[in-house]
Tab-separated table of C-alpha atoms in Angstrom:
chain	number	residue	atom	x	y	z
A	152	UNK	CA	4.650	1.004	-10.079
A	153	UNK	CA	4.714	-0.133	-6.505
A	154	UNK	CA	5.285	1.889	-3.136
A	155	UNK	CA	5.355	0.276	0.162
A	156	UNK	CA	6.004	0.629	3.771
A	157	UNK	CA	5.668	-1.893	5.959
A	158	UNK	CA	7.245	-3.501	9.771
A	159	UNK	CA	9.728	-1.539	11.716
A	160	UNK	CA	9.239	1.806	9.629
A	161	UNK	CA	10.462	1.124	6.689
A	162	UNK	CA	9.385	2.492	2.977
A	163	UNK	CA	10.200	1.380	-0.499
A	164	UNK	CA	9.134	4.220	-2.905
A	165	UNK	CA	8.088	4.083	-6.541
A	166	UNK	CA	11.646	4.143	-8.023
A	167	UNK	CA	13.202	1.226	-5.701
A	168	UNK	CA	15.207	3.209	-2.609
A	169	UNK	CA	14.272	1.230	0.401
A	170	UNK	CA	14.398	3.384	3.522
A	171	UNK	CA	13.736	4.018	7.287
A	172	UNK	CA	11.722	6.904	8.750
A	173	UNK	CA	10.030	6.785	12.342
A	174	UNK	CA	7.574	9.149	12.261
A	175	UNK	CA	4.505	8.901	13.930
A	176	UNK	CA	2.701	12.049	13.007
A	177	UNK	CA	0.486	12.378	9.976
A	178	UNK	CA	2.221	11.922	6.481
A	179	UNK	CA	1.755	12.212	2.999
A	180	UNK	CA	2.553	8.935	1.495
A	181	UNK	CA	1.929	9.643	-1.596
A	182	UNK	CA	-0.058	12.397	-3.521
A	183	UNK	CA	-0.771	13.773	-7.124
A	184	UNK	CA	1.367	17.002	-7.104
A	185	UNK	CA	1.500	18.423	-10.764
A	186	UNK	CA	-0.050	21.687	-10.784
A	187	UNK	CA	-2.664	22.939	-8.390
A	188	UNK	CA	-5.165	20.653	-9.363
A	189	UNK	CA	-4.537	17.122	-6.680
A	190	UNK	CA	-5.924	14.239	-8.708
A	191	UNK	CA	-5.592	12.574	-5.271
A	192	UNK	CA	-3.618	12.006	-2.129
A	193	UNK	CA	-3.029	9.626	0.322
A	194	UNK	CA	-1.923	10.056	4.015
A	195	UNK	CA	-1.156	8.006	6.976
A	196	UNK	CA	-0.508	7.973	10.397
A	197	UNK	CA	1.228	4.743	12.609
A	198	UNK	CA	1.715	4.651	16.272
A	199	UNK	CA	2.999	1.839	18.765
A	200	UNK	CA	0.499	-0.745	19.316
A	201	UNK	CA	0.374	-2.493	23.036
A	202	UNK	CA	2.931	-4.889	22.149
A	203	UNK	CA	5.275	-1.615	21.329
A	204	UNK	CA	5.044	-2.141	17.563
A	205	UNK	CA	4.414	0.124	14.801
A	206	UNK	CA	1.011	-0.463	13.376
A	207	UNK	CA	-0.614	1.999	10.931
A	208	UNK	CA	-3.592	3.800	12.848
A	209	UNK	CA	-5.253	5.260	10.403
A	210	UNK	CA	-5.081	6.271	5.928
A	211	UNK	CA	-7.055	9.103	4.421
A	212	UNK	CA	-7.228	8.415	0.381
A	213	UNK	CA	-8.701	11.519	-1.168
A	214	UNK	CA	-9.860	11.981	-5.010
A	215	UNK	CA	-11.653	15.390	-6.649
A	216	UNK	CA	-14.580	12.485	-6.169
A	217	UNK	CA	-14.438	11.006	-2.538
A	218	UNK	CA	-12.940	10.649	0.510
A	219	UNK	CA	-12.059	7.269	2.227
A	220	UNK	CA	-11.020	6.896	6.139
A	221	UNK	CA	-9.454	3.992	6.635
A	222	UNK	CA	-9.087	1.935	10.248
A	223	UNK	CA	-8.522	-1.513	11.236
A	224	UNK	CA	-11.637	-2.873	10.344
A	225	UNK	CA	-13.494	0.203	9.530
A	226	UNK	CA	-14.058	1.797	5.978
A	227	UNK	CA	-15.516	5.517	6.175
A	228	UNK	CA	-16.518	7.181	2.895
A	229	UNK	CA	-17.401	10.758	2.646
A	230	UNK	CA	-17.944	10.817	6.560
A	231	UNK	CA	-20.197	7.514	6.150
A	232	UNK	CA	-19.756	4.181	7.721
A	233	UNK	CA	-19.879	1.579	4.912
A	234	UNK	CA	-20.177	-1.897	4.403
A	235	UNK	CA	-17.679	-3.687	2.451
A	236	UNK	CA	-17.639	-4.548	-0.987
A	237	UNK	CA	-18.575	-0.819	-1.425
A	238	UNK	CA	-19.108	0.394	-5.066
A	239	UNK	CA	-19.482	3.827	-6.156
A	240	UNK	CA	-18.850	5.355	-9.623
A	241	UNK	CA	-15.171	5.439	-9.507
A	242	UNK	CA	-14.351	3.587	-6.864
A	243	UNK	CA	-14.539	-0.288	-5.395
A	244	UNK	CA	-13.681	-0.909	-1.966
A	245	UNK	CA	-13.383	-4.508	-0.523
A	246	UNK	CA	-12.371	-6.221	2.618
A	247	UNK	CA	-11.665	-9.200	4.566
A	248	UNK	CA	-10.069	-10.922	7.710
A	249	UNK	CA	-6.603	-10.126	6.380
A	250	UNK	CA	-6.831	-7.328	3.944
A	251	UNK	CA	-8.411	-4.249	2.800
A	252	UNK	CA	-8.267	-3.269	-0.915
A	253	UNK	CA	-9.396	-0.171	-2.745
A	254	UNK	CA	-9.441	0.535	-6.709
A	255	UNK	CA	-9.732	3.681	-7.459
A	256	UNK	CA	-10.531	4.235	-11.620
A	257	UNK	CA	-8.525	7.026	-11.420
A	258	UNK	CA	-5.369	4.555	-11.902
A	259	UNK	CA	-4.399	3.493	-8.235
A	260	UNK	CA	-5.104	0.360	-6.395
A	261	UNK	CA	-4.238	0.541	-2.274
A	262	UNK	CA	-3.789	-2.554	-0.361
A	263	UNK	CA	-3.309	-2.580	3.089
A	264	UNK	CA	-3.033	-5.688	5.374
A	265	UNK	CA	-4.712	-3.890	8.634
A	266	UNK	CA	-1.549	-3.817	10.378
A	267	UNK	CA	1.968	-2.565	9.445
A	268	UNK	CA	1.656	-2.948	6.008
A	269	UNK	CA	0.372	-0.718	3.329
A	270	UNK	CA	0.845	-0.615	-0.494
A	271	UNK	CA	0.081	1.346	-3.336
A	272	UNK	CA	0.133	1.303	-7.025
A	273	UNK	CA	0.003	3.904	-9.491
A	274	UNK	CA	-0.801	3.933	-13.208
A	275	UNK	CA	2.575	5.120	-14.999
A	276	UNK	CA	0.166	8.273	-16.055
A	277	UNK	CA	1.267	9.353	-12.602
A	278	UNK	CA	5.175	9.237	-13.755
A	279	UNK	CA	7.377	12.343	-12.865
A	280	UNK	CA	3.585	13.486	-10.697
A	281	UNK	CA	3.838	12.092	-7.225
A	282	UNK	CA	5.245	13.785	-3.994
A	283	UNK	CA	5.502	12.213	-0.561
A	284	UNK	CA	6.989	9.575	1.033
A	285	UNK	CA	6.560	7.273	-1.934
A	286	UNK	CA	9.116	9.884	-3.702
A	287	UNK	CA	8.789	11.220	-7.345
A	288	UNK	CA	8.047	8.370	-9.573
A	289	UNK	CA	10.691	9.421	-12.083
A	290	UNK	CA	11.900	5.874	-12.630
A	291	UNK	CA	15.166	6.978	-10.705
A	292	UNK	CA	16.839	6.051	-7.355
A	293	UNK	CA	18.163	8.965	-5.251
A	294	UNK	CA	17.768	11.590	-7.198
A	295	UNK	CA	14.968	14.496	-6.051
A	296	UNK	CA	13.981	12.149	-2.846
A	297	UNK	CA	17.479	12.444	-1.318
A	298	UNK	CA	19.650	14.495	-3.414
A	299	UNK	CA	18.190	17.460	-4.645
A	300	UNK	CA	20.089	20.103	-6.626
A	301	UNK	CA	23.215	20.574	-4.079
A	302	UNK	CA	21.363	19.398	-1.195
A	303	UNK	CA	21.726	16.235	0.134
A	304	UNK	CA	18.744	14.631	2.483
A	305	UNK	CA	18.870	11.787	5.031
A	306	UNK	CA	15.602	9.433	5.380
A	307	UNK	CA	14.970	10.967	8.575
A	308	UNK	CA	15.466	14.841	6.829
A	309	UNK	CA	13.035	13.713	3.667
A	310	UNK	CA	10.503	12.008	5.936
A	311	UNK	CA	9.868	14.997	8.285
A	312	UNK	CA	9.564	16.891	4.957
A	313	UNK	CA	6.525	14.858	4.229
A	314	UNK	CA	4.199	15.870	7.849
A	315	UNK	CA	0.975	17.266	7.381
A	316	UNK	CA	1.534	20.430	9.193
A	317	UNK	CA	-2.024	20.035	11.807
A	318	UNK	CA	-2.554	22.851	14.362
A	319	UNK	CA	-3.194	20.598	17.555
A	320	UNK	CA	-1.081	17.570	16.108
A	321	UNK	CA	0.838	16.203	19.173
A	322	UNK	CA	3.835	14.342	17.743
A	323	UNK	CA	7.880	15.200	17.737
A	324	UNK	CA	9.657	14.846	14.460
A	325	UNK	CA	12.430	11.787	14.760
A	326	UNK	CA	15.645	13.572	15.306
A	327	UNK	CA	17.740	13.733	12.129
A	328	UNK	CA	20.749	13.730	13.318
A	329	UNK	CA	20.186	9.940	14.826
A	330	UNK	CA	22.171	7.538	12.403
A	331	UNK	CA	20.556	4.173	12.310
A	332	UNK	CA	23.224	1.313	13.248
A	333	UNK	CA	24.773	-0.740	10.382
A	334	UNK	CA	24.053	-4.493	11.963
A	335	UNK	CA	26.047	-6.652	9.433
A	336	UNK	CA	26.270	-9.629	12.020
A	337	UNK	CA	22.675	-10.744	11.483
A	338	UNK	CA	23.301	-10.878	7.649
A	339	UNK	CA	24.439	-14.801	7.406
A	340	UNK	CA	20.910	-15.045	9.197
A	341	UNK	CA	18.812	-12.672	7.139
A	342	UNK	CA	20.589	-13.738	3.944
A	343	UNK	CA	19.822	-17.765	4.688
A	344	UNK	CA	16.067	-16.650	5.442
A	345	UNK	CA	15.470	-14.602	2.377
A	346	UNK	CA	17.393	-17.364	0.107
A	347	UNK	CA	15.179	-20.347	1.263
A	348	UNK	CA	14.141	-23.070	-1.456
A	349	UNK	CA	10.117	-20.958	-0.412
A	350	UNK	CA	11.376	-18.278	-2.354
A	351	UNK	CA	13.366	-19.441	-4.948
A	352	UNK	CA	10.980	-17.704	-7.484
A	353	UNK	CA	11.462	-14.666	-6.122
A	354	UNK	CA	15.242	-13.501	-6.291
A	355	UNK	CA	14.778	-12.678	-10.091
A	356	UNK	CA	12.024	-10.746	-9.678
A	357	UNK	CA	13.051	-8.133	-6.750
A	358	UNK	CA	16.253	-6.398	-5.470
A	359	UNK	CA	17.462	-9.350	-3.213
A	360	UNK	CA	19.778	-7.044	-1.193
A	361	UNK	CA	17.245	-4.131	-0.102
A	362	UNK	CA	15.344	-6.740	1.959
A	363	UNK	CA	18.520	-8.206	3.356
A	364	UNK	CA	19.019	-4.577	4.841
A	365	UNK	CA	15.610	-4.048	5.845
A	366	UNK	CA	16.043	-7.749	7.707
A	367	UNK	CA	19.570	-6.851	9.122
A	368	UNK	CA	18.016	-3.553	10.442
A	369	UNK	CA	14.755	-5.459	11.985
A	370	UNK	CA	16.875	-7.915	14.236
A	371	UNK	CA	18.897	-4.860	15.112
A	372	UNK	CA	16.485	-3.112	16.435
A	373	UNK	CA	15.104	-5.756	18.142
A	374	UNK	CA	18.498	-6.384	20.162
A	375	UNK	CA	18.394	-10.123	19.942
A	376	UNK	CA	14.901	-10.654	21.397
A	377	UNK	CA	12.857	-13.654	20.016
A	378	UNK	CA	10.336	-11.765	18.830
A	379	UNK	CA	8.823	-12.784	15.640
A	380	UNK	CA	7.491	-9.050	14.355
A	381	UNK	CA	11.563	-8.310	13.993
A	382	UNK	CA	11.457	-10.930	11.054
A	383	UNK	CA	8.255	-11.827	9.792
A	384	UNK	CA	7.548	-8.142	8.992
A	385	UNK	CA	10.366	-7.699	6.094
A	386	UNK	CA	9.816	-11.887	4.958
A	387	UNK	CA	6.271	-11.087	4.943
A	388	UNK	CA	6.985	-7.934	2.388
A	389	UNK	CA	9.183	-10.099	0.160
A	390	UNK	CA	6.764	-12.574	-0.199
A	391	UNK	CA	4.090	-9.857	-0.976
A	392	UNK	CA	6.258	-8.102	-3.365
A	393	UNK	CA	7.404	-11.394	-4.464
A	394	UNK	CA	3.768	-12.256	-5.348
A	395	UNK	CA	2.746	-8.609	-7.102
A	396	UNK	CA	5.796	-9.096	-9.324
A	397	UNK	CA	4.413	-12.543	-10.795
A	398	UNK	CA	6.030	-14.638	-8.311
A	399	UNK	CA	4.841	-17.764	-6.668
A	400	UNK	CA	6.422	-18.056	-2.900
A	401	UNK	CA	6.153	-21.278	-1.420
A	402	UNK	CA	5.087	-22.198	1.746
A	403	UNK	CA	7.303	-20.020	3.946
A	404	UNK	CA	5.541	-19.996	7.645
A	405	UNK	CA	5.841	-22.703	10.023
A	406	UNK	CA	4.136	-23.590	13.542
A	407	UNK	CA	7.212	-22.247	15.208
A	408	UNK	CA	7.808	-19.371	12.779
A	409	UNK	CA	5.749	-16.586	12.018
């Protein structure tokens, strides 16, 4: 019931495909798309923060009910600055240091940590409904997110597909013809991480391997550089997802990591 996105670009969408899309323009993440009638959509939009990591800027949750702007910090309903815990019919909105949390009645809970990471779940009312970068919500892998009929997408292909087409938008679509690197030598490193006595609740409970690839494709992209948003950023996500699956994580961080 759970779609996520979170570190170096990556998305995990209702039905389980983990993926990578570097878009910085406006998306929809996830949306109501049955019929004409939206019973609400969500958007966002990351750029490169000073230290040249992706951070989300900005998501725009809207219902047949209300609107809610969301920034670091800042919590904007129906064009209003509000103070948090906000309550409306409908709707509770809370926040601290670390997170901010919405519940919508409707049957969809966001959660997003301020920073890179954002999650949202859906009631299972919503099943075979959603479009976006979360995917269909059909309860299978693959199919209408990347194969479709004959066609075939890559995750750069299906995540343009998602922009919110804006008039004076300034942002170039990630080229889809870029193949990210397979970076097998960091898996002995990724794999002892992930496998740690911290998370020995947690293998059961989620695909192990997706987050070994998300890991392997972090340190990648960080070409070797001791910089600790390459790793913390997927371990951080398993030991979310660890914890929204019933999981208990242990004590994972360290003074000298993350």
């Amino acid at each position: 019931y759970v779609c996520s996105t979170w570190g170096n670009h990556h998305f995990k969408t209702f039905d389980g495909d983990i993926y990578q899309f570097p878009g910085i323009c406006e998306y929809n993440f996830a949306s109501d798309c049955q019929g004409s009638f939206k019973e609400f959509s969500v958007h966002i939009q990351r750029a490169l923060n000073s230290n040249n990591h992706p951070q989300i800027q900005y998501i725009l949750l809207t219902t047949k009910d209300f609107t809610v702007y969301l920034r670091p910090k800042l919590v904007v309903v129906d064009g209003r600055l509000v103070k948090t815990p906000y309550y409306s019919s409908g709707m509770l909105i809370e926040s601290n240091d670390i997170y901010t949390k919405v519940y919508a009645k409707l049957g969809l809970i966001l959660i997003w940590n301020q920073e890179d990471a954002l999650m949202v779940e859906l009631d299972n009312k919503f099943n075979n409904r959603t479009c976006g970068l979360c995917g269909d919500y059909n309860g299978v892998p693959i199919y209408n997110e990347f194969i479709n009929g004959d066609l075939s997408y890559n995750s750069i292909t299906y995540g343009n597909l998602q922009k919110i087409s804006k008039p004076n938008a300034k942002c170039e679509d990630p080229d889809e013809t870029q193949t990210l690197p397979s970076c097998n030598e960091h898996r002995k490193e990724c794999e002892r991480l992930l496998t740690s006595s911290a998370f020995a609740d947690c293998h059961l409970r989620l695909n192990l391997e997706m987050y070994i690839q998300a890991c392997m494709q972090d340190k990648c992209a960080c070409k070797g550089k001791a910089d600790s948003f390459c790793l913390c950023s997927t371990i951080s996500e398993y030991s979310r997802q660890c914890s929204h699956a019933g999981g208990r994580p242990g004590e994972w961080r360290t003074q000298s990591f993350c």
